[in-house]
């Protein structure tokens, strides 16, 4: 990855910054929501209280001696971060470790009756079962009558915008076109993406998922379309091995989303049958690699994961957190080429991402200027802008 003094690693120690607000405000609020969502016992309440005090006033503490992944976290930098303020270690590391300690507090790793109980499941289910999801699934019924290219574009934008119901399934991709004073879609390499997935039935697609619920559903719909139209012969969906960042998708969330599609009618149910069949015959597989929860950039991925990405026709990274890990959680100048920050990647790679943090690369100078003039720095974190970026097409 390029090394430049103008791209420092992001920390959370600057009051008023977005990372500082996440550590100081969002994490305590998450502890409160999780506490209220389950009838936890006294031990879990004490552990949550201790985590709250630690992450707001204290320092990073080691994992328990019996933690099943203690050695792994040592490899991921725990020894260098322990004893330091949560605000003074890299923000990506601090955020990730917070969720790991939260799972400890509620008994996820066990032993005990709360082992394996997802503390975020009530929030995920509420979103998946919301009436808005019915409306979005019903909107799919107009797709079968459209040309394949239009259906593909609609589903790509649905995956890009995730759970933004006002944009997710609008066939015109309203809001994603150029607009004054600044565009919603700040980079668009979709033509390059489609060129890597021609309808010849030979491509292998890897999709690294982001959130569960109403964001995972359009990812699955896009996969179904690619398989059904021959744009992919095989797909691999990477999810998290354990609950992470409140809404990140696990295998259980994939199952919930598939059941939600199967329970629908019309085109949604048809897509569900495609996905169900593809999982049964191996054309769609789900992977949960431990590195998916690592507090590190993908530049430091292990060899087995690197080999898997290298064998793919295209690897697509969904969402904001995956983007931070793909390009490096640094304050890059926004005009830094996306291809430069992903030059380490072993094959063609794409990012589908709604902007919800400070990290961004690959913008033109004119686009950056328009965004700054219109919104100052809010465009980086508001979730009202998105990008489709592709790099590494000359690797294969």
Short mmCIF file of C-alpha atoms in Angstrom, two decimals:
data_model
loop_
_atom_site.label_atom_id
_atom_site.label_comp_id
_atom_site.label_asym_id
_atom_site.label_seq_id
_atom_site.Cartn_x
_atom_site.Cartn_y
_atom_site.Cartn_z
CA UNK A 1 0.00 0.00 0.00
CA UNK A 2 1.31 3.48 -0.78
CA UNK A 3 3.14 5.09 2.10
CA UNK A 4 2.68 8.84 2.30
CA UNK A 5 2.88 11.36 5.15
CA UNK A 6 -0.35 12.85 3.87
CA UNK A 7 -2.34 9.69 4.66
CA UNK A 8 -2.09 9.16 8.42
CA UNK A 9 -3.83 6.24 10.09
CA UNK A 10 -7.12 7.44 11.56
CA UNK A 11 -7.31 7.67 15.35
CA UNK A 12 -10.24 8.59 17.57
CA UNK A 13 -8.48 11.07 19.83
CA UNK A 14 -9.56 14.32 18.17
CA UNK A 15 -12.61 15.78 19.98
CA UNK A 16 -15.34 16.69 17.53
CA UNK A 17 -14.17 14.24 14.88
CA UNK A 18 -16.39 11.48 13.56
CA UNK A 19 -14.21 8.66 15.01
CA UNK A 20 -14.20 10.34 18.43
CA UNK A 21 -18.00 10.56 18.41
CA UNK A 22 -18.25 6.85 17.60
CA UNK A 23 -16.04 5.90 20.54
CA UNK A 24 -17.48 8.44 23.00
CA UNK A 25 -21.17 8.29 22.05
CA UNK A 26 -22.08 5.43 19.74
CA UNK A 27 -20.36 2.64 21.65
CA UNK A 28 -21.93 3.54 25.02
CA UNK A 29 -25.32 3.77 23.28
CA UNK A 30 -24.81 0.31 21.76
CA UNK A 31 -24.06 -1.12 25.18
CA UNK A 32 -27.34 0.35 26.43
CA UNK A 33 -29.34 -1.04 23.51
CA UNK A 34 -27.87 -4.51 23.90
CA UNK A 35 -28.51 -4.44 27.65
CA UNK A 36 -32.17 -3.58 27.07
CA UNK A 37 -32.71 -6.11 24.27
CA UNK A 38 -32.22 -9.26 26.38
CA UNK A 39 -33.06 -10.43 29.92
CA UNK A 40 -29.41 -10.77 30.85
CA UNK A 41 -28.36 -11.86 34.32
CA UNK A 42 -26.32 -10.02 36.97
CA UNK A 43 -23.00 -11.29 35.65
CA UNK A 44 -23.65 -9.95 32.16
CA UNK A 45 -24.84 -6.61 33.53
CA UNK A 46 -21.65 -6.29 35.56
CA UNK A 47 -19.55 -7.16 32.52
CA UNK A 48 -21.39 -4.57 30.40
CA UNK A 49 -20.84 -1.95 33.11
CA UNK A 50 -17.15 -2.77 33.16
CA UNK A 51 -16.91 -2.52 29.37
CA UNK A 52 -18.71 0.84 29.44
CA UNK A 53 -16.27 2.21 31.99
CA UNK A 54 -13.29 0.75 30.15
CA UNK A 55 -14.12 2.15 26.72
CA UNK A 56 -15.07 5.63 27.98
CA UNK A 57 -12.58 6.21 30.79
CA UNK A 58 -10.08 3.37 30.82
CA UNK A 59 -7.65 1.54 28.61
CA UNK A 60 -7.64 -1.46 26.30
CA UNK A 61 -7.47 -4.65 28.37
CA UNK A 62 -6.26 -8.10 27.29
CA UNK A 63 -8.64 -10.93 26.51
CA UNK A 64 -9.34 -13.51 29.23
CA UNK A 65 -6.77 -16.28 29.51
CA UNK A 66 -9.29 -18.85 28.27
CA UNK A 67 -10.46 -16.82 25.23
CA UNK A 68 -10.55 -19.16 22.21
CA UNK A 69 -9.07 -16.53 19.92
CA UNK A 70 -6.51 -15.03 22.30
CA UNK A 71 -3.52 -16.03 20.16
CA UNK A 72 -5.20 -14.70 17.04
CA UNK A 73 -5.76 -11.29 18.62
CA UNK A 74 -2.14 -11.23 19.73
CA UNK A 75 -1.22 -11.66 16.07
CA UNK A 76 -3.64 -8.85 15.26
CA UNK A 77 -1.84 -6.37 17.51
CA UNK A 78 -3.38 -6.74 20.97
CA UNK A 79 -0.03 -6.68 22.74
CA UNK A 80 0.80 -3.28 21.26
CA UNK A 81 -2.60 -1.80 22.10
CA UNK A 82 -3.21 -3.20 25.60
CA UNK A 83 -2.83 -0.57 28.31
CA UNK A 84 -3.42 2.33 25.92
CA UNK A 85 -6.48 4.53 25.69
CA UNK A 86 -9.15 3.34 23.27
CA UNK A 87 -8.84 6.77 21.65
CA UNK A 88 -5.09 6.54 21.00
CA UNK A 89 -4.94 3.27 19.06
CA UNK A 90 -6.00 3.05 15.39
CA UNK A 91 -9.72 3.68 15.13
CA UNK A 92 -10.33 0.56 13.03
CA UNK A 93 -8.61 -1.54 15.69
CA UNK A 94 -10.44 0.15 18.56
CA UNK A 95 -13.86 -0.31 16.96
CA UNK A 96 -13.25 -3.94 16.15
CA UNK A 97 -11.97 -4.78 19.61
CA UNK A 98 -14.96 -3.08 21.21
CA UNK A 99 -17.31 -5.55 19.50
CA UNK A 100 -15.08 -8.46 20.43
CA UNK A 101 -15.24 -7.42 24.12
CA UNK A 102 -18.98 -6.84 23.90
CA UNK A 103 -19.45 -10.46 22.85
CA UNK A 104 -17.39 -11.51 25.86
CA UNK A 105 -19.59 -9.46 28.16
CA UNK A 106 -22.84 -11.09 27.02
CA UNK A 107 -21.47 -14.64 26.99
CA UNK A 108 -21.24 -15.29 23.27
CA UNK A 109 -18.08 -17.37 23.57
CA UNK A 110 -19.41 -19.32 26.56
CA UNK A 111 -19.52 -21.75 28.12
CA UNK A 112 -23.07 -21.23 29.28
CA UNK A 113 -26.62 -20.90 28.06
CA UNK A 114 -25.95 -17.59 26.31
CA UNK A 115 -23.21 -19.06 24.15
CA UNK A 116 -23.78 -18.20 20.49
CA UNK A 117 -26.77 -15.88 21.11
CA UNK A 118 -26.42 -12.90 18.76
CA UNK A 119 -26.83 -9.73 20.89
CA UNK A 120 -27.82 -7.78 17.77
CA UNK A 121 -30.42 -10.21 16.46
CA UNK A 122 -33.49 -8.23 17.66
CA UNK A 123 -32.34 -5.18 15.69
CA UNK A 124 -31.60 -7.20 12.57
CA UNK A 125 -34.94 -9.01 12.69
CA UNK A 126 -36.90 -5.81 13.26
CA UNK A 127 -35.40 -4.31 10.13
CA UNK A 128 -35.90 -7.44 8.04
CA UNK A 129 -39.53 -7.74 9.16
CA UNK A 130 -40.36 -4.05 8.67
CA UNK A 131 -43.23 -3.10 6.32
CA UNK A 132 -40.73 -1.22 4.17
CA UNK A 133 -39.14 -4.55 3.28
CA UNK A 134 -42.48 -5.76 1.88
CA UNK A 135 -42.68 -2.64 -0.27
CA UNK A 136 -39.17 -3.14 -1.61
CA UNK A 137 -39.78 -6.80 -2.42
CA UNK A 138 -43.06 -5.97 -4.14
CA UNK A 139 -41.20 -3.42 -6.30
CA UNK A 140 -39.18 -6.28 -7.78
CA UNK A 141 -42.22 -7.43 -9.75
CA UNK A 142 -41.54 -4.86 -12.47
CA UNK A 143 -38.10 -6.31 -13.21
CA UNK A 144 -38.96 -9.46 -15.21
CA UNK A 145 -40.37 -7.39 -18.07
CA UNK A 146 -37.23 -5.32 -18.51
CA UNK A 147 -34.16 -6.04 -20.65
CA UNK A 148 -31.38 -7.85 -18.82
CA UNK A 149 -29.08 -4.82 -18.77
CA UNK A 150 -31.73 -2.68 -17.09
CA UNK A 151 -32.46 -5.38 -14.51
CA UNK A 152 -28.76 -5.77 -13.82
CA UNK A 153 -28.32 -2.03 -13.37
CA UNK A 154 -31.32 -1.78 -11.05
CA UNK A 155 -30.09 -4.62 -8.85
CA UNK A 156 -26.54 -3.26 -8.79
CA UNK A 157 -27.83 0.07 -7.52
CA UNK A 158 -30.08 -1.72 -5.04
CA UNK A 159 -27.01 -3.45 -3.62
CA UNK A 160 -25.02 -0.22 -3.67
CA UNK A 161 -27.52 1.86 -1.74
CA UNK A 162 -28.47 -0.92 0.66
CA UNK A 163 -31.36 -0.12 2.95
CA UNK A 164 -32.05 3.34 1.58
CA UNK A 165 -35.60 2.48 0.61
CA UNK A 166 -36.03 5.67 -1.37
CA UNK A 167 -33.23 4.64 -3.71
CA UNK A 168 -32.62 0.92 -3.37
CA UNK A 169 -34.98 -0.41 -6.01
CA UNK A 170 -35.76 2.64 -8.14
CA UNK A 171 -35.16 1.47 -11.66
CA UNK A 172 -34.05 4.91 -12.70
CA UNK A 173 -31.52 4.91 -9.85
CA UNK A 174 -32.99 8.27 -8.90
CA UNK A 175 -30.52 10.30 -6.89
CA UNK A 176 -27.55 8.38 -8.24
CA UNK A 177 -27.22 10.54 -11.33
CA UNK A 178 -25.34 13.82 -11.58
CA UNK A 179 -27.12 16.58 -9.73
CA UNK A 180 -26.43 20.09 -8.56
CA UNK A 181 -24.52 21.08 -6.60
CA UNK A 182 -22.82 17.69 -6.11
CA UNK A 183 -23.47 14.15 -7.37
CA UNK A 184 -24.85 11.38 -5.18
CA UNK A 185 -22.76 8.82 -7.08
CA UNK A 186 -19.28 10.29 -6.71
CA UNK A 187 -17.47 7.61 -8.75
CA UNK A 188 -18.96 5.16 -11.22
CA UNK A 189 -16.88 2.32 -12.68
CA UNK A 190 -19.93 0.16 -13.34
CA UNK A 191 -18.99 -0.30 -16.99
CA UNK A 192 -15.69 -1.87 -15.92
CA UNK A 193 -17.53 -4.06 -13.42
CA UNK A 194 -19.93 -5.41 -16.05
CA UNK A 195 -17.08 -6.01 -18.49
CA UNK A 196 -15.63 -8.49 -15.99
CA UNK A 197 -18.95 -10.35 -15.76
CA UNK A 198 -20.10 -11.04 -19.31
CA UNK A 199 -23.05 -13.44 -19.74
CA UNK A 200 -20.91 -16.35 -20.87
CA UNK A 201 -21.30 -18.48 -17.74
CA UNK A 202 -17.60 -18.63 -16.83
CA UNK A 203 -17.03 -16.05 -14.09
CA UNK A 204 -16.40 -16.73 -10.41
CA UNK A 205 -17.65 -13.88 -8.23
CA UNK A 206 -16.66 -13.33 -4.62
CA UNK A 207 -18.84 -10.87 -2.71
CA UNK A 208 -17.67 -9.71 0.71
CA UNK A 209 -20.92 -8.79 2.44
CA UNK A 210 -21.54 -5.89 4.77
CA UNK A 211 -24.79 -5.56 6.70
CA UNK A 212 -27.61 -8.01 7.37
CA UNK A 213 -31.34 -7.39 6.97
CA UNK A 214 -32.48 -4.96 4.31
CA UNK A 215 -28.91 -4.49 3.08
CA UNK A 216 -28.16 -8.18 2.67
CA UNK A 217 -31.37 -8.85 0.74
CA UNK A 218 -30.36 -6.73 -2.30
CA UNK A 219 -26.91 -8.35 -2.24
CA UNK A 220 -28.58 -11.75 -2.51
CA UNK A 221 -30.87 -10.48 -5.27
CA UNK A 222 -27.88 -9.28 -7.26
CA UNK A 223 -26.20 -12.67 -6.83
CA UNK A 224 -29.37 -14.44 -7.95
CA UNK A 225 -29.52 -12.33 -11.10
CA UNK A 226 -25.86 -12.93 -11.94
CA UNK A 227 -26.28 -16.68 -11.56
CA UNK A 228 -29.56 -16.84 -13.42
CA UNK A 229 -28.33 -14.79 -16.37
CA UNK A 230 -24.99 -16.59 -16.68
CA UNK A 231 -22.93 -13.59 -15.61
CA UNK A 232 -21.50 -15.81 -12.87
CA UNK A 233 -21.02 -19.56 -12.90
CA UNK A 234 -20.14 -19.64 -9.22
CA UNK A 235 -20.43 -17.16 -6.36
CA UNK A 236 -18.89 -17.08 -2.89
CA UNK A 237 -20.51 -14.89 -0.24
CA UNK A 238 -18.19 -13.90 2.60
CA UNK A 239 -19.89 -13.07 5.90
CA UNK A 240 -18.66 -12.57 9.47
CA UNK A 241 -17.88 -15.60 11.66
CA UNK A 242 -19.56 -13.92 14.65
CA UNK A 243 -21.78 -10.87 15.31
CA UNK A 244 -19.89 -7.70 14.53
CA UNK A 245 -20.49 -3.96 14.21
CA UNK A 246 -24.17 -4.38 15.24
CA UNK A 247 -25.53 -5.19 11.79
CA UNK A 248 -22.78 -7.07 9.94
CA UNK A 249 -24.07 -10.24 8.29
CA UNK A 250 -23.40 -13.75 9.62
CA UNK A 251 -24.46 -17.10 8.18
CA UNK A 252 -27.59 -17.02 10.36
CA UNK A 253 -28.48 -13.66 8.80
CA UNK A 254 -28.13 -15.15 5.32
CA UNK A 255 -30.58 -17.88 6.30
CA UNK A 256 -33.01 -15.30 7.72
CA UNK A 257 -32.82 -13.25 4.52
CA UNK A 258 -33.44 -16.30 2.34
CA UNK A 259 -36.48 -17.26 4.40
CA UNK A 260 -37.75 -13.69 4.10
CA UNK A 261 -37.48 -13.91 0.31
CA UNK A 262 -39.11 -17.36 0.21
CA UNK A 263 -42.06 -16.03 2.21
CA UNK A 264 -42.65 -13.26 -0.31
CA UNK A 265 -44.54 -13.56 -3.57
CA UNK A 266 -43.83 -12.69 -7.17
CA UNK A 267 -40.30 -11.96 -8.34
CA UNK A 268 -38.87 -12.05 -4.81
CA UNK A 269 -39.93 -15.69 -4.40
CA UNK A 270 -38.49 -16.52 -7.82
CA UNK A 271 -35.13 -15.07 -6.80
CA UNK A 272 -35.33 -17.06 -3.57
CA UNK A 273 -35.73 -20.29 -5.54
CA UNK A 274 -32.67 -19.44 -7.64
CA UNK A 275 -30.61 -18.82 -4.50
CA UNK A 276 -31.88 -21.90 -2.67
CA UNK A 277 -31.09 -24.11 -5.64
CA UNK A 278 -27.67 -22.52 -6.09
CA UNK A 279 -26.75 -23.23 -2.49
CA UNK A 280 -27.95 -26.82 -2.84
CA UNK A 281 -25.78 -27.52 -5.89
CA UNK A 282 -22.75 -25.49 -4.79
CA UNK A 283 -22.96 -22.60 -7.23
CA UNK A 284 -23.44 -20.32 -4.20
CA UNK A 285 -21.37 -20.95 -1.09
CA UNK A 286 -21.10 -19.00 2.14
CA UNK A 287 -17.74 -18.43 3.81
CA UNK A 288 -16.95 -17.01 7.26
CA UNK A 289 -13.19 -16.54 7.37
CA UNK A 290 -11.71 -15.43 10.73
CA UNK A 291 -9.95 -12.52 9.02
CA UNK A 292 -13.35 -11.03 8.21
CA UNK A 293 -13.40 -9.81 11.82
CA UNK A 294 -9.77 -8.73 11.94
CA UNK A 295 -9.01 -5.13 13.00
CA UNK A 296 -6.59 -4.85 10.10
CA UNK A 297 -6.54 -3.77 6.45
CA UNK A 298 -6.92 -6.44 3.80
CA UNK A 299 -3.37 -5.77 2.74
CA UNK A 300 -2.44 -8.00 5.71
CA UNK A 301 -4.75 -10.87 4.72
CA UNK A 302 -3.50 -14.44 5.26
CA UNK A 303 -2.26 -16.56 2.37
CA UNK A 304 -5.34 -18.79 2.10
CA UNK A 305 -7.64 -15.79 1.71
CA UNK A 306 -5.28 -14.17 -0.76
CA UNK A 307 -5.34 -17.35 -2.85
CA UNK A 308 -9.14 -17.40 -2.86
CA UNK A 309 -9.35 -13.79 -4.03
CA UNK A 310 -6.67 -14.43 -6.64
CA UNK A 311 -8.72 -17.27 -8.14
CA UNK A 312 -11.85 -15.13 -8.53
CA UNK A 313 -12.84 -13.37 -11.71
CA UNK A 314 -13.91 -10.43 -9.54
CA UNK A 315 -14.06 -9.75 -5.81
CA UNK A 316 -16.65 -7.19 -4.71
CA UNK A 317 -16.37 -5.49 -1.33
CA UNK A 318 -19.65 -4.16 -0.01
CA UNK A 319 -20.12 -1.34 2.44
CA UNK A 320 -18.20 1.22 4.41
CA UNK A 321 -16.23 -0.94 6.85
CA UNK A 322 -15.01 -3.25 4.09
CA UNK A 323 -13.95 -0.20 2.09
CA UNK A 324 -11.92 1.11 5.03
CA UNK A 325 -10.18 -2.25 5.27
CA UNK A 326 -9.72 -2.53 1.49
CA UNK A 327 -7.97 0.82 0.92
CA UNK A 328 -6.58 1.25 4.46
CA UNK A 329 -8.22 3.27 7.24
CA UNK A 330 -6.27 6.43 6.49
CA UNK A 331 -6.97 10.05 5.68
CA UNK A 332 -6.11 9.70 2.02
CA UNK A 333 -6.39 12.76 -0.17
CA UNK A 334 -9.70 11.99 -1.93
CA UNK A 335 -8.04 12.21 -5.33
CA UNK A 336 -5.62 9.36 -4.47
CA UNK A 337 -6.29 6.73 -7.16
CA UNK A 338 -8.34 3.76 -5.98
CA UNK A 339 -6.03 1.52 -8.03
CA UNK A 340 -3.04 2.85 -6.07
CA UNK A 341 -4.51 2.04 -2.66
CA UNK A 342 -5.57 -1.45 -3.78
CA UNK A 343 -2.42 -2.27 -5.74
CA UNK A 344 -1.60 -5.12 -3.34
CA UNK A 345 -4.83 -6.98 -4.18
CA UNK A 346 -4.23 -10.26 -6.05
CA UNK A 347 -6.96 -9.88 -8.66
CA UNK A 348 -9.67 -7.58 -10.01
CA UNK A 349 -11.50 -5.88 -7.17
CA UNK A 350 -14.56 -3.66 -6.90
CA UNK A 351 -16.07 -1.57 -4.13
CA UNK A 352 -19.79 -0.85 -3.74
CA UNK A 353 -19.98 1.60 -0.89
CA UNK A 354 -22.21 4.27 0.61
CA UNK A 355 -19.99 6.86 2.29
CA UNK A 356 -20.36 6.72 6.09
CA UNK A 357 -16.82 7.50 7.30
CA UNK A 358 -13.94 9.82 6.47
CA UNK A 359 -12.00 7.44 4.20
CA UNK A 360 -12.37 7.95 0.46
CA UNK A 361 -10.17 7.57 -2.61
CA UNK A 362 -10.53 7.76 -6.37
CA UNK A 363 -12.45 11.02 -6.76
CA UNK A 364 -11.80 13.55 -9.46
CA UNK A 365 -10.62 16.97 -8.32
CA UNK A 366 -13.80 18.52 -9.71
CA UNK A 367 -16.04 16.11 -7.78
CA UNK A 368 -14.16 16.70 -4.54
CA UNK A 369 -14.41 20.47 -5.00
CA UNK A 370 -18.14 20.29 -5.68
CA UNK A 371 -18.74 18.13 -2.58
CA UNK A 372 -16.70 20.40 -0.31
CA UNK A 373 -18.39 23.53 -1.65
CA UNK A 374 -21.85 22.07 -1.19
CA UNK A 375 -21.48 20.25 2.11
CA UNK A 376 -18.09 21.07 3.65
CA UNK A 377 -16.98 17.78 5.25
CA UNK A 378 -20.41 16.25 5.84
CA UNK A 379 -20.42 14.44 2.51
CA UNK A 380 -17.90 11.94 3.84
CA UNK A 381 -20.10 10.57 6.63
CA UNK A 382 -23.73 11.41 5.83
CA UNK A 383 -24.56 8.27 3.84
CA UNK A 384 -26.03 10.41 1.04
CA UNK A 385 -23.21 9.69 -1.42
CA UNK A 386 -21.94 6.43 -2.86
CA UNK A 387 -19.34 5.03 -5.21
CA UNK A 388 -18.69 2.11 -7.55
CA UNK A 389 -14.96 1.60 -8.06
CA UNK A 390 -13.01 -1.10 -9.92
CA UNK A 391 -9.28 -1.79 -10.04
CA UNK A 392 -6.86 -4.53 -11.04
CA UNK A 393 -8.45 -5.38 -14.37
CA UNK A 394 -4.97 -5.77 -15.85
CA UNK A 395 -3.96 -8.41 -13.29
CA UNK A 396 -5.43 -11.39 -15.13
#
